[in-house]
Amino acid sequence: MRSLALKLLLAFLTVSLTVAVLGAAIIHVTTQRQFADLTLNNARQTFIDRATIYYRATGSWRGFARFLAQGQPQQPLQQPGNLQRTPRPPQPIPNPDRAYLFLLADQDGRVIVPAEAYQVGEVLPQDVLAEGTPIEIDGENVGTVITTGDPLPLAQREIQFLQSSRRSLFYATLVAVAVALILSLLLTRGLTRPLRKLSAGMRATAQGELGHQVEVRSQDEIGQLAQAFNQMSADLARLNDQRRQMTADIAHDLRSPLTVIAGYVESMRDGVLAPSPERLETIQDEVQHLQRLVEDLRTLSLADAGELSLQPVNVAPDALLKQVQAAYRHPAEKKEVTLQVEAEPDVPDISVDPDRIFQVLANLVSNAIRHTRAGGAVTMSSKLYTANKIQFTVSDTGSGIPAEDLPRIFDRFYRVDDSRHGGEGESGLGLAIAKSIVEMHGGSIRAASDGPGRGSKFTIRLDAAE
Ligand code: ADP
């Protein structure tokens, strides 16, 4: 019983067998009952017909009991006039062992043909009469027939009919069960095929074949399961690629500064180069680059683990922007880029970790300055976006971001132009860290650009403090 297919098959079979057998049993019982009713009705109708003929012929019930007992009339039926002229009192007929199944009473309810508890001449109570079938001749009620006792025993022909119908029913049940078996097999196969594919997909994934996709045909629960699996599998493959790429990127980013440092240190040790303040400064720059990279990686891994601690306090958005402006005034002036702040008045405070949000804004501003030529401008703004949301923007008139790069700009180690790789302290982690920090604050960050050479705009939305 370890296979789902077998369980399903057994379940289908049990249900169809139960239905078939129950159905056959019900049909069998009802057929027998209806058949018995039919024979009884037929017999009653025959009795009524004979009684009607007799009454029409003789004009009364006199002699009917004897006529029935003997199977023929006492008087020639062709002479009803005679009978009417010489009326006779009703003659009781011997009724040893329930001669008749039907009792006949005349229009006054007096028993003519007796049965069971009622004797000839006895007047039937109204409620018994009400259950009988009236005999009407020319619209006039001349008597009542009452069925008493059990139905008639079946005749040989009737028994044969019932037997043959029972046989047909048995074969029909067999055919129904056979059809049910075939349908169950087909259904079971249809239901378990996608599950088998899914489990093969799971095994393949478990063995390292990430990104394995299964065919989704249906929209039902199994189809949804397959879709979820495909999504999970694709995500796993993407994450695995990212992980691999990230390891390669880290190794690559560590190698360049280490190569520079190792080269200088070796040359100085071997006496090839003399230690000079410039050379030592180069080494220090590379060490700082490495420190920044390691710090960025640590921040990201803390954010990933949800362990980046935030100390939120209420801060005024424009105060934050002024702080960033002050910090980057010098680099901006050096690059001849205008750094301006446009803060809407009366913007409510935000409840954030000021150091972290400063880090985010500083990263955006430093990127903007870096990608803007002399004479350009970088603008920071803050405003009320909706009733309880504050929006920051950092826009520049710089190089812009190609549309195809926009969706990946927040990915780790993603750089738009790889040729600038490694220059000016770029690690490709700044925006990834910014996104993590903003999302940890329950906010959102988006990048927009009208294309190369047309500037970029970064938008951050955060909830206002309560
Ligand atoms: P990096 O440390 O390399 O700047 P980021 O994650 O901060 O890494 O940015 C990712 C990429 O986005 C950068 O390579 C850069 O090309 C691009 N980028 C970021 N900000 C801007 C901007 N204001 N204008 C143009 N390109 C930008």
Short mmCIF file of N, CA and C in Angstrom, two decimals, residues 7 14 28 97 100 106 108 189 217 226 338 392 407 410 417 447 452:
data_model
loop_
_atom_site.label_atom_id
_atom_site.label_comp_id
_atom_site.label_asym_id
_atom_site.label_seq_id
_atom_site.Cartn_x
_atom_site.Cartn_y
_atom_site.Cartn_z
N LYS A 7 -3.56 3.11 -4.00
CA LYS A 7 -4.58 3.60 -3.06
C LYS A 7 -5.74 4.24 -3.79
N THR A 14 -13.54 0.70 -4.78
CA THR A 14 -14.46 0.50 -3.66
C THR A 14 -15.73 1.31 -3.88
N HIS A 28 -33.13 -4.56 -7.81
CA HIS A 28 -33.67 -5.90 -7.62
C HIS A 28 -34.90 -5.86 -6.70
N ASP A 97 -60.48 -22.13 3.50
CA ASP A 97 -59.13 -21.56 3.68
C ASP A 97 -58.90 -20.39 2.72
N TYR A 100 -60.66 -16.43 -1.52
CA TYR A 100 -60.41 -15.28 -2.41
C TYR A 100 -59.46 -14.28 -1.79
N ASP A 106 -71.34 -4.97 -1.41
CA ASP A 106 -72.29 -4.28 -2.32
C ASP A 106 -72.33 -2.79 -1.99
N ASP A 108 -74.13 -1.09 -0.28
CA ASP A 108 -74.40 -0.73 1.12
C ASP A 108 -73.27 -1.14 2.06
N ARG A 189 -4.02 6.95 -13.51
CA ARG A 189 -2.82 7.29 -14.29
C ARG A 189 -2.75 8.79 -14.51
N ARG A 217 0.32 21.26 -16.87
CA ARG A 217 -0.78 21.18 -17.83
C ARG A 217 -2.08 21.68 -17.23
N ALA A 226 2.82 22.10 -9.16
CA ALA A 226 3.88 22.05 -10.16
C ALA A 226 4.42 23.45 -10.43
N THR A 338 27.12 70.76 -8.50
CA THR A 338 26.31 71.46 -7.50
C THR A 338 25.55 70.43 -6.68
N PHE A 392 11.97 60.60 -0.16
CA PHE A 392 13.26 61.24 -0.43
C PHE A 392 13.58 60.97 -1.89
N PRO A 407 16.59 47.07 -13.76
CA PRO A 407 16.05 46.05 -12.85
C PRO A 407 17.12 45.36 -12.01
N PHE A 410 20.10 46.94 -8.15
CA PHE A 410 20.21 46.71 -6.70
C PHE A 410 20.80 45.34 -6.38
N ASP A 417 28.70 49.44 -15.86
CA ASP A 417 29.79 49.39 -16.82
C ASP A 417 30.97 48.70 -16.17
N ALA A 447 14.77 52.94 -8.61
CA ALA A 447 15.67 53.74 -9.45
C ALA A 447 14.96 54.04 -10.75
N PRO A 452 20.84 56.70 -20.94
CA PRO A 452 22.21 57.18 -20.86
C PRO A 452 22.31 58.68 -21.17
#
